[in-house]
Amino acid sequence: MNTRHTRPALDSLRAPRATRSTALHAGAWWLWALGLAAAASRTTNPLLLALLISVAGYVVAARRTDAPWARAFRFFLLLGALVVLLRLCFALLLGSPVGGTTVILVLPEVPLPDWAQGVRLGGRVTAEALMFAFTDGLRLATLLICIGAANALANPARLLKSLPGALYEAGVAVVVAMTFAPHLVADVLRLRAARRLRGRADRGVRSVLQVALPVLESALERSVALAAAMDARGYGRTADVPPSVRRATTALTLGGLLGVCAGTYALLAAEGAALGLPVLLLGVAAALAGLRLGGRRSVRSRYRPDRWGWRAWAVAGSGAAVAGVLIRAAATAPSAVTPPAVPLTAPAFPLWTAAGIVLLGLLPAVLAPAPGPVPGAAPVPPPSPSSASSPGSTGDRPR
């Protein structure tokens, strides 16, 4: 078989490689992740929550790059597991608001004074209380994992370039806060690898204490270098605008954000659903007008801005569609989406809801461009047969 003619046909079936001009917009990844998080907030079914975690993990594994912030997703997984474990420990020691009749453990109870009524230490532990604590902790862990997926997929520097001018200063602070943890993780991994190369132990409390000081020193040096770079590039420079424009900007932005909060709360509540949508739309319009006026104070230019193409619309829409599927399922089949804790029953598996989560949530793994090669990484040429056969050649001698 002649592979020379079949290779172009195989290459045409592969997903396109992401470059600077074709890479997906960073905001699309955040909207997709927030859609998954909104879907997770509407259910306590552990099967659906595990499905959302699997969807987020698969998309991250398929479309993340080799950047430092892309390596922090597994730490969000560990953080989610820690949240579930702590929630179960609190249910064991401090009790749970959910009662139950299936007693699985009786701990020694510590008597508390009268002013601490409603709080107990120890006592009966029921299976219903543990199941309620597990599902509640798993929902919070799913929210954290969805945010971790957005951190692993979206470039924070490119996201900062896409922010409106009025939010640029706040966006810089948020980006610095978001990138601190991934760079801290990268420093820990680098120092552990260096300790392994030197033949030292990289596990245990002693190794953690020895690594902590270099990591904190590196973080401090990075913060000082970032502050110097921002000062050299004129960060914080603002234009002169009339006082009336500043007051109008403040009023529109604050009023719009309050309207968005009130409208969102009304939509989530059953009583104010009719009034929530108009208030939400008015709040969004006022906030956009305030951001538009506030952008006049920011004197900056954008070099090669990211484009919002059809792939970004599809990725952001897939997350919104997953949230819509869960909202619809919660309205039509509430017992399957949020199973009751008492009596203790096995959670149902709504087939159509699960199919919607998988088919819609995995669209970014197909539509988003595949991650390209790391910039600046040149391929290492294979050793020649002559240098491999002669150990004493110049190719093996140190220079």
PDB file of N, CA, C and O in Angstrom, residues 77-129:
ATOM      1  N   LEU A  77      -9.747  19.268  40.290  1.00  0.00           N
ATOM      2  CA  LEU A  77     -10.360  17.974  40.592  1.00  0.00           C
ATOM      3  C   LEU A  77     -10.070  17.559  42.037  1.00  0.00           C
ATOM      4  O   LEU A  77     -10.969  17.081  42.750  1.00  0.00           O
ATOM      5  N   LEU A  78      -8.819  17.739  42.446  1.00  0.00           N
ATOM      6  CA  LEU A  78      -8.486  17.415  43.837  1.00  0.00           C
ATOM      7  C   LEU A  78      -9.213  18.337  44.810  1.00  0.00           C
ATOM      8  O   LEU A  78      -9.640  17.897  45.888  1.00  0.00           O
ATOM      9  N   LEU A  79      -9.371  19.601  44.448  1.00  0.00           N
ATOM     10  CA  LEU A  79     -10.107  20.522  45.305  1.00  0.00           C
ATOM     11  C   LEU A  79     -11.571  20.116  45.417  1.00  0.00           C
ATOM     12  O   LEU A  79     -12.173  20.193  46.497  1.00  0.00           O
ATOM     13  N   GLY A  80     -12.155  19.659  44.309  1.00  0.00           N
ATOM     14  CA  GLY A  80     -13.533  19.171  44.368  1.00  0.00           C
ATOM     15  C   GLY A  80     -13.676  17.947  45.254  1.00  0.00           C
ATOM     16  O   GLY A  80     -14.638  17.836  46.031  1.00  0.00           O
ATOM     17  N   ALA A  81     -12.719  17.023  45.151  1.00  0.00           N
ATOM     18  CA  ALA A  81     -12.766  15.854  46.034  1.00  0.00           C
ATOM     19  C   ALA A  81     -12.618  16.253  47.497  1.00  0.00           C
ATOM     20  O   ALA A  81     -13.275  15.681  48.383  1.00  0.00           O
ATOM     21  N   LEU A  82     -11.780  17.255  47.764  1.00  0.00           N
ATOM     22  CA  LEU A  82     -11.623  17.737  49.140  1.00  0.00           C
ATOM     23  C   LEU A  82     -12.912  18.370  49.652  1.00  0.00           C
ATOM     24  O   LEU A  82     -13.273  18.211  50.827  1.00  0.00           O
ATOM     25  N   VAL A  83     -13.619  19.082  48.784  1.00  0.00           N
ATOM     26  CA  VAL A  83     -14.892  19.699  49.186  1.00  0.00           C
ATOM     27  C   VAL A  83     -15.908  18.627  49.568  1.00  0.00           C
ATOM     28  O   VAL A  83     -16.608  18.742  50.586  1.00  0.00           O
ATOM     29  N   VAL A  84     -15.991  17.573  48.773  1.00  0.00           N
ATOM     30  CA  VAL A  84     -16.934  16.493  49.092  1.00  0.00           C
ATOM     31  C   VAL A  84     -16.558  15.819  50.401  1.00  0.00           C
ATOM     32  O   VAL A  84     -17.426  15.508  51.243  1.00  0.00           O
ATOM     33  N   LEU A  85     -15.267  15.596  50.598  1.00  0.00           N
ATOM     34  CA  LEU A  85     -14.826  14.948  51.836  1.00  0.00           C
ATOM     35  C   LEU A  85     -15.120  15.809  53.056  1.00  0.00           C
ATOM     36  O   LEU A  85     -15.584  15.305  54.099  1.00  0.00           O
ATOM     37  N   LEU A  86     -14.874  17.106  52.960  1.00  0.00           N
ATOM     38  CA  LEU A  86     -15.163  17.997  54.086  1.00  0.00           C
ATOM     39  C   LEU A  86     -16.655  18.073  54.366  1.00  0.00           C
ATOM     40  O   LEU A  86     -17.071  18.128  55.531  1.00  0.00           O
ATOM     41  N   ARG A  87     -17.452  18.062  53.315  1.00  0.00           N
ATOM     42  CA  ARG A  87     -18.910  18.102  53.528  1.00  0.00           C
ATOM     43  C   ARG A  87     -19.390  16.844  54.240  1.00  0.00           C
ATOM     44  O   ARG A  87     -20.270  16.921  55.122  1.00  0.00           O
ATOM     45  N   LEU A  88     -18.826  15.707  53.914  1.00  0.00           N
ATOM     46  CA  LEU A  88     -19.198  14.473  54.611  1.00  0.00           C
ATOM     47  C   LEU A  88     -18.713  14.493  56.066  1.00  0.00           C
ATOM     48  O   LEU A  88     -19.424  14.026  56.967  1.00  0.00           O
ATOM     49  N   CYS A  89     -17.532  15.033  56.300  1.00  0.00           N
ATOM     50  CA  CYS A  89     -17.027  15.117  57.676  1.00  0.00           C
ATOM     51  C   CYS A  89     -17.899  16.034  58.534  1.00  0.00           C
ATOM     52  O   CYS A  89     -18.171  15.733  59.703  1.00  0.00           O
ATOM     53  N   PHE A  90     -18.337  17.158  57.960  1.00  0.00           N
ATOM     54  CA  PHE A  90     -19.216  18.052  58.705  1.00  0.00           C
ATOM     55  C   PHE A  90     -20.549  17.382  59.019  1.00  0.00           C
ATOM     56  O   PHE A  90     -21.117  17.569  60.106  1.00  0.00           O
ATOM     57  N   ALA A  91     -21.056  16.582  58.076  1.00  0.00           N
ATOM     58  CA  ALA A  91     -22.307  15.875  58.335  1.00  0.00           C
ATOM     59  C   ALA A  91     -22.136  14.821  59.421  1.00  0.00           C
ATOM     60  O   ALA A  91     -23.067  14.563  60.202  1.00  0.00           O
ATOM     61  N   LEU A  92     -20.955  14.204  59.482  1.00  0.00           N
ATOM     62  CA  LEU A  92     -20.716  13.208  60.512  1.00  0.00           C
ATOM     63  C   LEU A  92     -20.596  13.830  61.900  1.00  0.00           C
ATOM     64  O   LEU A  92     -21.169  13.327  62.873  1.00  0.00           O
ATOM     65  N   LEU A  93     -19.865  14.931  61.991  1.00  0.00           N
ATOM     66  CA  LEU A  93     -19.554  15.503  63.299  1.00  0.00           C
ATOM     67  C   LEU A  93     -20.618  16.483  63.782  1.00  0.00           C
ATOM     68  O   LEU A  93     -20.959  16.496  64.973  1.00  0.00           O
ATOM     69  N   LEU A  94     -21.129  17.315  62.876  1.00  0.00           N
ATOM     70  CA  LEU A  94     -22.051  18.382  63.271  1.00  0.00           C
ATOM     71  C   LEU A  94     -23.502  18.083  62.958  1.00  0.00           C
ATOM     72  O   LEU A  94     -24.363  18.904  63.257  1.00  0.00           O
ATOM     73  N   GLY A  95     -23.776  16.970  62.350  1.00  0.00           N
ATOM     74  CA  GLY A  95     -25.152  16.645  62.040  1.00  0.00           C
ATOM     75  C   GLY A  95     -25.587  17.246  60.717  1.00  0.00           C
ATOM     76  O   GLY A  95     -24.810  17.888  59.995  1.00  0.00           O
ATOM     77  N   SER A  96     -26.845  17.056  60.398  1.00  0.00           N
ATOM     78  CA  SER A  96     -27.397  17.512  59.128  1.00  0.00           C
ATOM     79  C   SER A  96     -28.836  17.943  59.349  1.00  0.00           C
ATOM     80  O   SER A  96     -29.535  17.399  60.223  1.00  0.00           O
ATOM     81  N   PRO A  97     -29.314  18.936  58.576  1.00  0.00           N
ATOM     82  CA  PRO A  97     -30.720  19.329  58.717  1.00  0.00           C
ATOM     83  C   PRO A  97     -31.688  18.272  58.235  1.00  0.00           C
ATOM     84  O   PRO A  97     -32.882  18.343  58.530  1.00  0.00           O
ATOM     85  N   VAL A  98     -31.186  17.299  57.502  1.00  0.00           N
ATOM     86  CA  VAL A  98     -32.038  16.210  57.019  1.00  0.00           C
ATOM     87  C   VAL A  98     -32.047  15.109  58.063  1.00  0.00           C
ATOM     88  O   VAL A  98     -30.989  14.688  58.553  1.00  0.00           O
ATOM     89  N   GLY A  99     -33.221  14.648  58.391  1.00  0.00           N
ATOM     90  CA  GLY A  99     -33.343  13.570  59.376  1.00  0.00           C
ATOM     91  C   GLY A  99     -33.073  12.217  58.753  1.00  0.00           C
ATOM     92  O   GLY A  99     -32.060  12.006  58.099  1.00  0.00           O
ATOM     93  N   GLY A 100     -33.976  11.304  58.949  1.00  0.00           N
ATOM     94  CA  GLY A 100     -33.812   9.971  58.396  1.00  0.00           C
ATOM     95  C   GLY A 100     -34.020   8.912  59.448  1.00  0.00           C
ATOM     96  O   GLY A 100     -33.941   9.162  60.661  1.00  0.00           O
ATOM     97  N   THR A 101     -34.288   7.719  58.970  1.00  0.00           N
ATOM     98  CA  THR A 101     -34.549   6.590  59.854  1.00  0.00           C
ATOM     99  C   THR A 101     -33.505   5.483  59.737  1.00  0.00           C
ATOM    100  O   THR A 101     -33.462   4.595  60.584  1.00  0.00           O
ATOM    101  N   THR A 102     -32.681   5.532  58.685  1.00  0.00           N
ATOM    102  CA  THR A 102     -31.675   4.486  58.477  1.00  0.00           C
ATOM    103  C   THR A 102     -30.400   4.880  59.206  1.00  0.00           C
ATOM    104  O   THR A 102     -29.539   5.581  58.671  1.00  0.00           O
ATOM    105  N   VAL A 103     -30.278   4.441  60.451  1.00  0.00           N
ATOM    106  CA  VAL A 103     -29.109   4.785  61.268  1.00  0.00           C
ATOM    107  C   VAL A 103     -27.992   3.811  60.929  1.00  0.00           C
ATOM    108  O   VAL A 103     -28.147   2.593  61.017  1.00  0.00           O
ATOM    109  N   ILE A 104     -26.852   4.356  60.539  1.00  0.00           N
ATOM    110  CA  ILE A 104     -25.696   3.519  60.200  1.00  0.00           C
ATOM    111  C   ILE A 104     -24.561   3.663  61.201  1.00  0.00           C
ATOM    112  O   ILE A 104     -23.650   2.831  61.233  1.00  0.00           O
ATOM    113  N   LEU A 105     -24.613   4.692  62.036  1.00  0.00           N
ATOM    114  CA  LEU A 105     -23.528   4.913  62.986  1.00  0.00           C
ATOM    115  C   LEU A 105     -24.032   5.797  64.110  1.00  0.00           C
ATOM    116  O   LEU A 105     -24.829   6.705  63.885  1.00  0.00           O
ATOM    117  N   VAL A 106     -23.572   5.505  65.328  1.00  0.00           N
ATOM    118  CA  VAL A 106     -23.912   6.323  66.492  1.00  0.00           C
ATOM    119  C   VAL A 106     -22.601   6.759  67.136  1.00  0.00           C
ATOM    120  O   VAL A 106     -21.846   5.945  67.664  1.00  0.00           O
ATOM    121  N   LEU A 107     -22.322   8.066  67.067  1.00  0.00           N
ATOM    122  CA  LEU A 107     -21.105   8.627  67.644  1.00  0.00           C
ATOM    123  C   LEU A 107     -21.375   9.161  69.043  1.00  0.00           C
ATOM    124  O   LEU A 107     -22.514   9.517  69.362  1.00  0.00           O
ATOM    125  N   PRO A 108     -20.359   9.195  69.884  1.00  0.00           N
ATOM    126  CA  PRO A 108     -20.555   9.804  71.216  1.00  0.00           C
ATOM    127  C   PRO A 108     -20.939  11.274  71.070  1.00  0.00           C
ATOM    128  O   PRO A 108     -20.270  12.044  70.366  1.00  0.00           O
ATOM    129  N   GLU A 109     -22.014  11.678  71.718  1.00  0.00           N
ATOM    130  CA  GLU A 109     -22.516  13.046  71.595  1.00  0.00           C
ATOM    131  C   GLU A 109     -22.001  13.896  72.747  1.00  0.00           C
ATOM    132  O   GLU A 109     -22.030  13.490  73.910  1.00  0.00           O
ATOM    133  N   VAL A 110     -21.535  15.074  72.392  1.00  0.00           N
ATOM    134  CA  VAL A 110     -21.002  16.021  73.369  1.00  0.00           C
ATOM    135  C   VAL A 110     -22.120  16.962  73.784  1.00  0.00           C
ATOM    136  O   VAL A 110     -22.732  17.616  72.928  1.00  0.00           O
ATOM    137  N   PRO A 111     -22.442  17.052  75.065  1.00  0.00           N
ATOM    138  CA  PRO A 111     -23.517  17.975  75.478  1.00  0.00           C
ATOM    139  C   PRO A 111     -23.089  19.421  75.300  1.00  0.00           C
ATOM    140  O   PRO A 111     -21.969  19.818  75.634  1.00  0.00           O
ATOM    141  N   LEU A 112     -23.987  20.247  74.769  1.00  0.00           N
ATOM    142  CA  LEU A 112     -23.731  21.653  74.514  1.00  0.00           C
ATOM    143  C   LEU A 112     -24.655  22.512  75.362  1.00  0.00           C
ATOM    144  O   LEU A 112     -25.712  22.059  75.797  1.00  0.00           O
ATOM    145  N   PRO A 113     -24.284  23.751  75.651  1.00  0.00           N
ATOM    146  CA  PRO A 113     -25.148  24.629  76.465  1.00  0.00           C
ATOM    147  C   PRO A 113     -26.447  24.970  75.733  1.00  0.00           C
ATOM    148  O   PRO A 113     -26.631  24.676  74.548  1.00  0.00           O
ATOM    149  N   ASP A 114     -27.345  25.614  76.470  1.00  0.00           N
ATOM    150  CA  ASP A 114     -28.660  25.918  75.918  1.00  0.00           C
ATOM    151  C   ASP A 114     -28.606  26.933  74.782  1.00  0.00           C
ATOM    152  O   ASP A 114     -29.455  26.920  73.884  1.00  0.00           O
ATOM    153  N   TRP A 115     -27.618  27.857  74.832  1.00  0.00           N
ATOM    154  CA  TRP A 115     -27.561  28.867  73.777  1.00  0.00           C
ATOM    155  C   TRP A 115     -27.099  28.295  72.439  1.00  0.00           C
ATOM    156  O   TRP A 115     -27.189  28.965  71.408  1.00  0.00           O
ATOM    157  N   ALA A 116     -26.649  27.037  72.407  1.00  0.00           N
ATOM    158  CA  ALA A 116     -26.224  26.392  71.158  1.00  0.00           C
ATOM    159  C   ALA A 116     -27.259  25.391  70.677  1.00  0.00           C
ATOM    160  O   ALA A 116     -26.904  24.329  70.153  1.00  0.00           O
ATOM    161  N   GLN A 117     -28.535  25.725  70.861  1.00  0.00           N
ATOM    162  CA  GLN A 117     -29.590  24.821  70.396  1.00  0.00           C
ATOM    163  C   GLN A 117     -29.595  24.772  68.871  1.00  0.00           C
ATOM    164  O   GLN A 117     -29.403  25.776  68.192  1.00  0.00           O
ATOM    165  N   GLY A 118     -29.842  23.594  68.347  1.00  0.00           N
ATOM    166  CA  GLY A 118     -29.806  23.374  66.905  1.00  0.00           C
ATOM    167  C   GLY A 118     -28.467  22.892  66.400  1.00  0.00           C
ATOM    168  O   GLY A 118     -28.351  22.527  65.231  1.00  0.00           O
ATOM    169  N   VAL A 119     -27.454  22.905  67.253  1.00  0.00           N
ATOM    170  CA  VAL A 119     -26.118  22.437  66.885  1.00  0.00           C
ATOM    171  C   VAL A 119     -25.769  21.273  67.790  1.00  0.00           C
ATOM    172  O   VAL A 119     -26.006  21.323  68.996  1.00  0.00           O
ATOM    173  N   ARG A 120     -25.221  20.244  67.220  1.00  0.00           N
ATOM    174  CA  ARG A 120     -24.825  19.090  68.006  1.00  0.00           C
ATOM    175  C   ARG A 120     -23.475  18.598  67.540  1.00  0.00           C
ATOM    176  O   ARG A 120     -23.054  18.837  66.401  1.00  0.00           O
ATOM    177  N   LEU A 121     -22.797  17.904  68.452  1.00  0.00           N
ATOM    178  CA  LEU A 121     -21.517  17.272  68.150  1.00  0.00           C
ATOM    179  C   LEU A 121     -21.654  15.779  68.397  1.00  0.00           C
ATOM    180  O   LEU A 121     -21.832  15.345  69.540  1.00  0.00           O
ATOM    181  N   GLY A 122     -21.579  15.006  67.319  1.00  0.00           N
ATOM    182  CA  GLY A 122     -21.770  13.568  67.444  1.00  0.00           C
ATOM    183  C   GLY A 122     -23.237  13.198  67.346  1.00  0.00           C
ATOM    184  O   GLY A 122     -24.077  13.925  66.819  1.00  0.00           O
ATOM    185  N   GLY A 123     -23.560  12.020  67.871  1.00  0.00           N
ATOM    186  CA  GLY A 123     -24.936  11.553  67.837  1.00  0.00           C
ATOM    187  C   GLY A 123     -25.181  10.595  66.691  1.00  0.00           C
ATOM    188  O   GLY A 123     -24.256   9.965  66.154  1.00  0.00           O
ATOM    189  N   ARG A 124     -26.448  10.478  66.320  1.00  0.00           N
ATOM    190  CA  ARG A 124     -26.829   9.536  65.262  1.00  0.00           C
ATOM    191  C   ARG A 124     -26.402  10.048  63.893  1.00  0.00           C
ATOM    192  O   ARG A 124     -26.493  11.231  63.605  1.00  0.00           O
ATOM    193  N   VAL A 125     -25.966   9.122  63.082  1.00  0.00           N
ATOM    194  CA  VAL A 125     -25.602   9.409  61.692  1.00  0.00           C
ATOM    195  C   VAL A 125     -26.461   8.508  60.816  1.00  0.00           C
ATOM    196  O   VAL A 125     -26.380   7.279  60.903  1.00  0.00           O
ATOM    197  N   THR A 126     -27.284   9.122  59.999  1.00  0.00           N
ATOM    198  CA  THR A 126     -28.204   8.377  59.144  1.00  0.00           C
ATOM    199  C   THR A 126     -27.700   8.358  57.711  1.00  0.00           C
ATOM    200  O   THR A 126     -26.922   9.219  57.280  1.00  0.00           O
ATOM    201  N   ALA A 127     -28.149   7.367  56.964  1.00  0.00           N
ATOM    202  CA  ALA A 127     -27.768   7.270  55.553  1.00  0.00           C
ATOM    203  C   ALA A 127     -28.366   8.406  54.740  1.00  0.00           C
ATOM    204  O   ALA A 127     -27.752   8.881  53.776  1.00  0.00           O
ATOM    205  N   GLU A 128     -29.561   8.863  55.111  1.00  0.00           N
ATOM    206  CA  GLU A 128     -30.173   9.986  54.392  1.00  0.00           C
ATOM    207  C   GLU A 128     -29.351  11.262  54.555  1.00  0.00           C
ATOM    208  O   GLU A 128     -29.159  12.028  53.599  1.00  0.00           O
ATOM    209  N   ALA A 129     -28.842  11.510  55.761  1.00  0.00           N
ATOM    210  CA  ALA A 129     -28.030  12.700  55.988  1.00  0.00           C
ATOM    211  C   ALA A 129     -26.724  12.644  55.208  1.00  0.00           C
ATOM    212  O   ALA A 129     -26.280  13.644  54.634  1.00  0.00           O
TER     213      ALA A 129
END
